[in-house]
XYZ file of C-alpha atoms in Angstrom:
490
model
C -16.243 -13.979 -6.280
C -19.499 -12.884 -7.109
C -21.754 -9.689 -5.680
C -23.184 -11.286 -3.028
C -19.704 -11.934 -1.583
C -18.426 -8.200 -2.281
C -21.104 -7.655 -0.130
C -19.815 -9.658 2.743
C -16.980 -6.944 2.621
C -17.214 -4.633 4.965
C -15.532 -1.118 6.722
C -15.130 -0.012 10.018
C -14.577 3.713 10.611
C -11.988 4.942 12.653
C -11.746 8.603 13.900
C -9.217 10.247 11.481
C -5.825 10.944 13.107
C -3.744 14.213 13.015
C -0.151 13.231 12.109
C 2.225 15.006 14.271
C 0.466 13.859 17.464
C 0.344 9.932 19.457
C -3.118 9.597 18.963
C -4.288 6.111 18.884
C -7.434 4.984 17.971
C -8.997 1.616 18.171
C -10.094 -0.512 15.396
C -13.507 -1.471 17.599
C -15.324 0.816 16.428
C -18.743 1.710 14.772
C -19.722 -0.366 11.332
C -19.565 1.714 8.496
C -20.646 1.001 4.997
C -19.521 -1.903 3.484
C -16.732 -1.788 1.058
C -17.127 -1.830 -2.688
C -14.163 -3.785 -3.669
C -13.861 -5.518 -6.443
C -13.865 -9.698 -6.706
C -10.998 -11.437 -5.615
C -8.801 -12.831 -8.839
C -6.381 -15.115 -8.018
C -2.422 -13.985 -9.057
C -0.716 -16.767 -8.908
C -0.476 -20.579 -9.088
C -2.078 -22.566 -6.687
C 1.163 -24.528 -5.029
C 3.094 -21.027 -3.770
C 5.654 -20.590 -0.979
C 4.972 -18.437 2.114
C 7.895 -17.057 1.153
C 7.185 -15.681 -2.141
C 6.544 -12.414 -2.816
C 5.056 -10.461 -6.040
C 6.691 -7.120 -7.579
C 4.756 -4.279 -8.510
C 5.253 -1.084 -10.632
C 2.885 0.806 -12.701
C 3.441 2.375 -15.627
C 2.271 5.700 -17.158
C -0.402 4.168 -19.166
C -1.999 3.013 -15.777
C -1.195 -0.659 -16.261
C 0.085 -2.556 -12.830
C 2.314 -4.968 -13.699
C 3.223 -8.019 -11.207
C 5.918 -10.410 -11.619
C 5.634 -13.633 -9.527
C 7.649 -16.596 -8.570
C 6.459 -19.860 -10.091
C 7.528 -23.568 -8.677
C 8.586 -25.423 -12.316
C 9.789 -28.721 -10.463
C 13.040 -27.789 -8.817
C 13.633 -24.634 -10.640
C 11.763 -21.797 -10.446
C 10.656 -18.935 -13.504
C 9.660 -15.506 -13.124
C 6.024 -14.747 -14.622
C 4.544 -11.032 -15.534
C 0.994 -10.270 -14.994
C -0.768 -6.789 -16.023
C -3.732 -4.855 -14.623
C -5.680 -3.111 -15.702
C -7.011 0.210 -14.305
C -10.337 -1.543 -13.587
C -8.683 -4.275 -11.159
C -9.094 -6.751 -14.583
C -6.340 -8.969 -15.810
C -5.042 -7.652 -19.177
C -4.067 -10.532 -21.676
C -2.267 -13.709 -20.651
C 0.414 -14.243 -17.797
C 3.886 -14.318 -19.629
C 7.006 -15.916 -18.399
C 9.970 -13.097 -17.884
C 12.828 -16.064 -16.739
C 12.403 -19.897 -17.206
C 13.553 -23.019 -15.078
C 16.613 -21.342 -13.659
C 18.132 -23.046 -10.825
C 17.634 -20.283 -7.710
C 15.669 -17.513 -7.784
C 14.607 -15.199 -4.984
C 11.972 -11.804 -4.465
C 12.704 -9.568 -7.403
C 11.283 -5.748 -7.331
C 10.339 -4.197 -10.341
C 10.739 -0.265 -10.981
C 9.882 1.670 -14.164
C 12.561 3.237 -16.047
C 13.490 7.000 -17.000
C 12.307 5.768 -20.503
C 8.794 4.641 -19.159
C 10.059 1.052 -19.323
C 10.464 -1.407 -16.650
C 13.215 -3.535 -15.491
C 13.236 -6.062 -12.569
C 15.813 -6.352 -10.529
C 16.445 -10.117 -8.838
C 19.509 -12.581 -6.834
C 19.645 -16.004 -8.745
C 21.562 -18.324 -10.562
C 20.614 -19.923 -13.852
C 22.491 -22.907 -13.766
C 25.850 -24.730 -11.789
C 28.208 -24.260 -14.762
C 30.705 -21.486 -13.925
C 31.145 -20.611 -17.430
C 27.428 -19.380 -17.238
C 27.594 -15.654 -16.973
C 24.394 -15.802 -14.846
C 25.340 -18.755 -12.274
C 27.374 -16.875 -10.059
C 24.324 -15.896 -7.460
C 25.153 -12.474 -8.212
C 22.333 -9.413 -8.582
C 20.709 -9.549 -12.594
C 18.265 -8.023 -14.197
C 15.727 -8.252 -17.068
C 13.808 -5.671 -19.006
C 10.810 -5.059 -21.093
C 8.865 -2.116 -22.531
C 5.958 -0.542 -21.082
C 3.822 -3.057 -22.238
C 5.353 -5.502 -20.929
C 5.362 -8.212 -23.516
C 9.035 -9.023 -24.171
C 11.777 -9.431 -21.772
C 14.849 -9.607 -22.550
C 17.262 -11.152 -19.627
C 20.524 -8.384 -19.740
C 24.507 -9.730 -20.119
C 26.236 -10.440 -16.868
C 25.898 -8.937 -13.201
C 25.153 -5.764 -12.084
C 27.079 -6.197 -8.488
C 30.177 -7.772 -7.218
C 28.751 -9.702 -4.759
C 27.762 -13.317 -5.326
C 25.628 -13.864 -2.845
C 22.925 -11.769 -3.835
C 20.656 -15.116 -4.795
C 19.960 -15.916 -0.844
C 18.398 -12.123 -0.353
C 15.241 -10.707 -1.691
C 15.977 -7.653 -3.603
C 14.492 -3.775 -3.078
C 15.185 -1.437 -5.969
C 14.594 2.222 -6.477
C 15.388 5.223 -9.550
C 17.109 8.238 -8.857
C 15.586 11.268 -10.839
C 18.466 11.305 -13.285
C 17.126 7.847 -14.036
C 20.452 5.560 -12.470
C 18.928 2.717 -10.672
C 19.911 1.566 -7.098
C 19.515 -1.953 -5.934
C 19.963 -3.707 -2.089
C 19.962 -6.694 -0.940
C 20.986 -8.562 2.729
C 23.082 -11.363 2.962
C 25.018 -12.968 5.784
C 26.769 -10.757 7.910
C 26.162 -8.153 4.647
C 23.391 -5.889 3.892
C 25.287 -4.033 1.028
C 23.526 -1.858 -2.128
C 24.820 -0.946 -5.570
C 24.175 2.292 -7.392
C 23.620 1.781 -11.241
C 24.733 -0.903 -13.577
C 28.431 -1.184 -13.758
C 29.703 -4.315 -11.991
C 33.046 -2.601 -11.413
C 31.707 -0.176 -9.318
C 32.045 -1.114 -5.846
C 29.260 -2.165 -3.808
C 28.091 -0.099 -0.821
C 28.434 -2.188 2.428
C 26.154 -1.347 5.038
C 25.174 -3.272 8.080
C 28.149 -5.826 8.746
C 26.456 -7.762 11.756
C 24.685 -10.439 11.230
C 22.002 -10.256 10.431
C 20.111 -7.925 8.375
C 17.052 -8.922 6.228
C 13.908 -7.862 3.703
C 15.813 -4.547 2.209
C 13.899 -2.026 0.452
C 14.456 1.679 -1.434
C 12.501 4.713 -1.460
C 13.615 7.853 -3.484
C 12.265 11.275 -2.601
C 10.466 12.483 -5.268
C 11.654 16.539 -4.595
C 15.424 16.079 -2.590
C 16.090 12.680 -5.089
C 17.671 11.333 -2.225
C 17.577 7.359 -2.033
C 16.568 5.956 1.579
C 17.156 2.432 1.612
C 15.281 0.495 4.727
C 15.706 -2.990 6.280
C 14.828 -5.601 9.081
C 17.845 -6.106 11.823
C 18.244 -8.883 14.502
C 21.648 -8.046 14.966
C 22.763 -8.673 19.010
C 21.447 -5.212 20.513
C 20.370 -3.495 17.612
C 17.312 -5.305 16.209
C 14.065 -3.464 14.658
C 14.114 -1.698 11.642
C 16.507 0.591 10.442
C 16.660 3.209 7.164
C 19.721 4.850 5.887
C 20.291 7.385 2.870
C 22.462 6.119 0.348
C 22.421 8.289 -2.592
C 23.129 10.448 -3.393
C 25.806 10.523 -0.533
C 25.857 8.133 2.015
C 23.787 9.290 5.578
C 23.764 7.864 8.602
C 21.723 4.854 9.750
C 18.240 5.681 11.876
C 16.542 3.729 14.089
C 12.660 3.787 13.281
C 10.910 4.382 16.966
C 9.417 1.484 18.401
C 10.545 -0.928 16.223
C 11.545 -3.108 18.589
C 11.881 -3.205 22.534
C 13.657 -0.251 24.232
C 16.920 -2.283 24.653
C 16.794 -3.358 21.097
C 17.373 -6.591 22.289
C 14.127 -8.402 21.054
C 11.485 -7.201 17.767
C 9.393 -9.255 15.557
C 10.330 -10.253 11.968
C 8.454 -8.569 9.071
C 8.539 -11.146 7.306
C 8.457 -9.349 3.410
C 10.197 -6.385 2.074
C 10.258 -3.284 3.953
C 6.956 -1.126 3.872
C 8.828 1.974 2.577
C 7.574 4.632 0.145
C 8.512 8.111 -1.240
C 5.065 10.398 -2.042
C 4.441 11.333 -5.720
C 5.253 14.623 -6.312
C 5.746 15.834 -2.413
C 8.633 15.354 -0.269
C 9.610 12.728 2.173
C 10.333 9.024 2.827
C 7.719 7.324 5.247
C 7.921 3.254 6.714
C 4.860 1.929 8.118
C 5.146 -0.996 10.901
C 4.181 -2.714 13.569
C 4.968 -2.099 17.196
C 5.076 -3.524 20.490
C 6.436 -6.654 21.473
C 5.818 -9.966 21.658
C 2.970 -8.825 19.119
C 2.702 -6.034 17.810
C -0.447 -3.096 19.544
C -0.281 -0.829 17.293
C 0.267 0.109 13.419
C 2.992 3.243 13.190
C 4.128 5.448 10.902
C 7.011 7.462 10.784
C 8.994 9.405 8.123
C 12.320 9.223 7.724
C 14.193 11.588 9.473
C 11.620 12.652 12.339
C 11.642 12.260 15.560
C 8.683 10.688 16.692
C 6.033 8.173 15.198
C 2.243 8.490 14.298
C -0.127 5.879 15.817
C -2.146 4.917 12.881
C -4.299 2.116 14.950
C -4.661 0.133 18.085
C -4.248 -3.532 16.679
C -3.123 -5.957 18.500
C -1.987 -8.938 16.283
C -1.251 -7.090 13.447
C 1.272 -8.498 10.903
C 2.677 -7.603 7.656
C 2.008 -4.038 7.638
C 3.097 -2.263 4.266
C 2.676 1.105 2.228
C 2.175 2.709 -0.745
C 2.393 5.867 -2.250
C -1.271 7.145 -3.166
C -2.194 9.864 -5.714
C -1.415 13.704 -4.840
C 0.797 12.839 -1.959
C -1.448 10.567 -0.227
C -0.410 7.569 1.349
C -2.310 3.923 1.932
C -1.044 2.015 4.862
C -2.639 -1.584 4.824
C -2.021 -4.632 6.867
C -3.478 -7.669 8.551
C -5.016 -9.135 11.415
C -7.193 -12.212 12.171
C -7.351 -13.425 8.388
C -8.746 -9.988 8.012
C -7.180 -7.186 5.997
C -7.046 -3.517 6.800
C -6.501 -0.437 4.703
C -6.345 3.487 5.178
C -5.309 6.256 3.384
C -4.263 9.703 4.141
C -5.207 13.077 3.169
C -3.075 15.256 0.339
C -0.559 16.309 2.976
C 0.301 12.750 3.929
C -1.102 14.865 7.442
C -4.610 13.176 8.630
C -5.827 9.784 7.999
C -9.398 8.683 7.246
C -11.728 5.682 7.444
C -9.783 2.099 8.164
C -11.417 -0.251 5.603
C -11.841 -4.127 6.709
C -11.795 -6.478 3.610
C -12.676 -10.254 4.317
C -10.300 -12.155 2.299
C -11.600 -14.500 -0.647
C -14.248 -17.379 0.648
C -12.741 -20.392 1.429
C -9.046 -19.207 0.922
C -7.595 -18.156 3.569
C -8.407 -20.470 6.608
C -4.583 -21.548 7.087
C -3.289 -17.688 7.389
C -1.930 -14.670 5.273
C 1.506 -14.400 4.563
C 1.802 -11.396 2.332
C 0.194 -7.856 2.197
C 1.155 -5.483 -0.305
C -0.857 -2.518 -2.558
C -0.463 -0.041 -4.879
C -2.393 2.849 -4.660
C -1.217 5.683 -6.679
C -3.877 5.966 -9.338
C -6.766 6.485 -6.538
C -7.987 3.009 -5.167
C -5.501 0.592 -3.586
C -4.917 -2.406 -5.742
C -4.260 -4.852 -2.833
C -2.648 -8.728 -3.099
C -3.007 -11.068 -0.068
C -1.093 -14.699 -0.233
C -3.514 -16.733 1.213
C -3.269 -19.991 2.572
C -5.901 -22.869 2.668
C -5.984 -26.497 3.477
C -6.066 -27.006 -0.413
C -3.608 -24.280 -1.777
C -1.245 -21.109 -1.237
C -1.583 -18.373 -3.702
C -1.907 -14.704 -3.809
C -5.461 -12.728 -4.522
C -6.114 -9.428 -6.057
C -8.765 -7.024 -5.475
C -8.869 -3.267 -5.529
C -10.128 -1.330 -2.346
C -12.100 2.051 -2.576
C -11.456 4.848 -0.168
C -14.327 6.662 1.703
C -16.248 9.866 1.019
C -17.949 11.888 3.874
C -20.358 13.891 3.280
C -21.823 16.639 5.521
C -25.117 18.504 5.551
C -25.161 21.992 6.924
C -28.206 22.842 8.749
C -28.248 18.751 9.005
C -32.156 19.885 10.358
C -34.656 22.893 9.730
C -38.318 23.913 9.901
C -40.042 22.064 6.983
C -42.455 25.004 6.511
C -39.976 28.231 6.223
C -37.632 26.432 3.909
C -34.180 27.814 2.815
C -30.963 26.370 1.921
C -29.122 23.193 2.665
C -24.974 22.977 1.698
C -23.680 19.855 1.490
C -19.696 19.381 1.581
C -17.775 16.054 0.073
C -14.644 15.477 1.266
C -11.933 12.671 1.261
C -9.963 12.890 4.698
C -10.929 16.768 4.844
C -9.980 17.900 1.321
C -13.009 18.346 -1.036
C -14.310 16.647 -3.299
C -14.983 18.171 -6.974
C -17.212 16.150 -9.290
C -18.880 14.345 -6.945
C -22.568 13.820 -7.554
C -25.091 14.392 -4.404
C -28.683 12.471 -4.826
C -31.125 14.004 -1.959
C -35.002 14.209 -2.615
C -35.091 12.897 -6.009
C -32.576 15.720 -6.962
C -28.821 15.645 -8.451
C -26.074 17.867 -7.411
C -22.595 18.058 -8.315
C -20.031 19.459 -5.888
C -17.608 22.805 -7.094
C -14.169 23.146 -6.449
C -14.762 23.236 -2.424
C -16.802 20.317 -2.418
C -19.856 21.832 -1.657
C -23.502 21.748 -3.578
C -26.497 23.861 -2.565
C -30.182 22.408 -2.695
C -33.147 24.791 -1.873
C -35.876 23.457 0.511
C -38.964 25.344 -0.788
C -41.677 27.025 1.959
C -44.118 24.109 3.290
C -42.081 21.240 1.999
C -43.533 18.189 4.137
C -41.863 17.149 7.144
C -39.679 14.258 7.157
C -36.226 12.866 6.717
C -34.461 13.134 3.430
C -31.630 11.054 2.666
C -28.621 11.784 0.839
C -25.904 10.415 -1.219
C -22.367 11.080 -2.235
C -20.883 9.356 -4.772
C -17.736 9.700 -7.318
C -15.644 7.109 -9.198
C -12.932 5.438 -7.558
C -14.626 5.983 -3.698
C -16.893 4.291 -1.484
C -20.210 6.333 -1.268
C -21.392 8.185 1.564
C -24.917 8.991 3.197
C -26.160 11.518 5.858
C -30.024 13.316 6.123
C -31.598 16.077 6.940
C -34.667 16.341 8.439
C -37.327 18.397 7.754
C -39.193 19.247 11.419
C -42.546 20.112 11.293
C -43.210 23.520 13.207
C -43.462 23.932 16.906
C -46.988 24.840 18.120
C -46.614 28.540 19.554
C -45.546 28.933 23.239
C -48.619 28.950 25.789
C -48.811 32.363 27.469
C -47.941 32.680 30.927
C -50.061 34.213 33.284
């Protein structure tokens, strides 16, 4: 997609919301700039399932790597795909696991080491003396890079039914890796690698579904959430797991007061930890038969935050943004939404509105998931056309504000104008200001000064906020020409 179609991207702002309170505000609202994301660059191959769904994990070098399911006749392989920091495609699209038999969602997490391993359910082949044909949880792993895989000996679970579930994964901080998946009348989890450890058994009704695991990155504790239709206790549900076992919450409005009736996710859990600040959030849908509104709640608490009226929504998800931000993303009308939060994962700012790529997503989205932890969301939408199913990339900036204090003032008698930057009320350092022909870089409280000399002409001047990794922002000031004198009275 070229620049002319970036340009058919677009925002809407949306009052920013103070988390702690049920505000809800409504995605109608007033236009705001449009969105400087980056082209659309398609993922995957051209002949996916609504059903598959990409891994992510970045490692320290910046580099988002994605592992997708491939059709290879009846089999299916596992292929890795990095990113670049820019949004680009770095090198060639490598295959991690070839023609095995069954394969199902893998996640991906990066290793105490800096490495990565991705977890998955399969089976490589019908022969029992196959150590990997037992449908059991497996993993492979590569270095940071990324460019060799190596598939490791055996299972990591008891279970054998892991191959029917997609998998969620997490890392505790002393680097042992937890894995979930839901089966059956089984959601069940293993801690580590050891296949003679036993595995956790959770939920025991049928049926649970689309597990996933956070780990708080200052308590360490693991909080795995998942999908439930059980009889009476449907919505969603998280639990901690590690390091000792807590006990199972219901996430508020996750389904209808009874908890007799909710609406599928339909892909893994939108659950995230913050980097470096504490607590586990889920973002979701709520209301039923569709879903009104997009919710977040951390794990825990009592009550939810009202991100956005949207009626319609589906496939809401998270991700943990830099600073202990969050981005909460979903869609709606073939139309996909993002917003992020301030530092304290406390206030939330503009909603951007991305069109999806031209042409490719007539038929629906099935999939919504981001990563956002360097600064601008990396976001992946499996779109469906009359021609092909595949999953898009593009990266999403968030929005500046900027602020002009006096925003007007007597063009003759001059004085000073302060402009403040901010990104969902912290400031902005670095960011550049252009206003009357001038440049001015914000300090450490977002703020830049610009004299207006004695008997500048009247008028408005406009100005201009911009830093890497954002969306720019404008405001004015105007310069008022000065009131004739007030007429005498007699």
């Amino acid at each position: 997609m070229g620049s002319a179609k970036s340009k058919q991207r677009f925002a809407r702002l949306i009052v920013s919301l103070f988390v702690g309170t049920m505000l809800a505000v409504s995605i109608e609202s007033a236009w705001a700039q449009p969105s400087p994301a980056r082209p659309w660059t398609r993922s995957t191959d051209t002949a996916d399932s609504n059903i598959f769904e990409p891994a992510l994990a970045r490692t320290a070098d910046g580099v988002l790597h994605v592992v997708w399911l491939r059709k290879n006749g009846s089999n299916r392989d596992f292929v890795h795909t990095a990113i670049g920091e820019d949004g680009k495609v770095a090198g060639t699209p490598m295959t991690v696991l070839e023609a095995w038999a069954s394969l199902n969602n893998p996640d991906l997490i990066v290793t105490k080491d800096g490495g990565l391993r991705l977890f998955f359910g399969g089976q490589r082949t019908t022969d029992v003396k196959d150590p990997h044909s037992h449908g059991s949880l497996y993993s492979v792993t590569a270095p940071a890079s990324g460019a060799a895989w190596t598939l490791e000996k055996g299972a990591h679970a008891q279970s054998n039914a892991v191959t029917a579930s997609p998998v969620g994964a997490g890392i505790l901080p002393d680097g042992t890796s937890v894995a979930a998946w839901a089966v059956s009348f089984a959601l069940q989890a293993h801690i580590g690698l050891d296949p003679k450890m036993e595995d956790l058994k959770l939920q025991t009704t049928c049926c649970a579904y689309q597990p996933d695991i956070a780990v708080d990155a200052i308590s360490g504790e693991a909080v795995l959430g998942w999908f439930s239709n059980a009889k009476k206790e449907q919505g969603l549900f998280t639990q901690t797991i590690a390091p000792t076992l807590g006990e199972r919450q219901f996430v508020p409005g996750s389904a209808t007061p009874d908890r007799d009736s909710s609406l599928s996710i339909d892909q893994r859990m939108a659950i995230t930890a913050r980097i470096g600040a504490p607590g586990v959030y889920v973002a979701y849908g709520a209301g039923y038969p569709t879903f009104k509104t997009v919710n977040l709640w951390r794990h825990g608490s009592a009550d939810p935050v009202v991100i956005a009226q949207a009626a319609g929504a589906r496939h809401v998800n998270i991700s943990a943004g830099p600073e202990g931000r969050l981005w909460v993303m979903w869609q709606r009308d073939r139309r996909a939404y993002a917003t992020r939060s301030n530092r304290a994962a406390t206030r939330f700012g503009a909603i951007v509105e991305v069109a999806p790529p031209a042409g490719k997503a007539e038929s629906g989205i099935y999939k919504v998931k981001g990563e956002g932890s360097l600064g601008p969301l990396d976001l992946f939408l499996a779109c469906q056309s009359v021609n092909e199913l595949a999953t898009y990339h593009t990266q999403v900036f968030p929005p500046l504000s900027l602020a002009a204090s006096p925003a007007k003032m007597i063009a003759e008698d001059g004085g000073t104008v302060t402009f403040a930057v901010s990104d969902v009320g912290d400031p902005v350092e670095g960011a550049t200001i252009t206003v009357d022909g001038k440049n001015l870089a914000t300090d450490a409280e977002g703020k830049a000064a610009m004299t207006v000399p004695k008997g500048s002409k009247p008028g408005a001047r406009a100005a201009k906020a911009q830093k890497d990794g954002y969306t720019d922002a404008s405001t004015k000031v105007t310069l008022a020409p000065k009131p004739p004198p007030a007429k005498a009275t007699q």
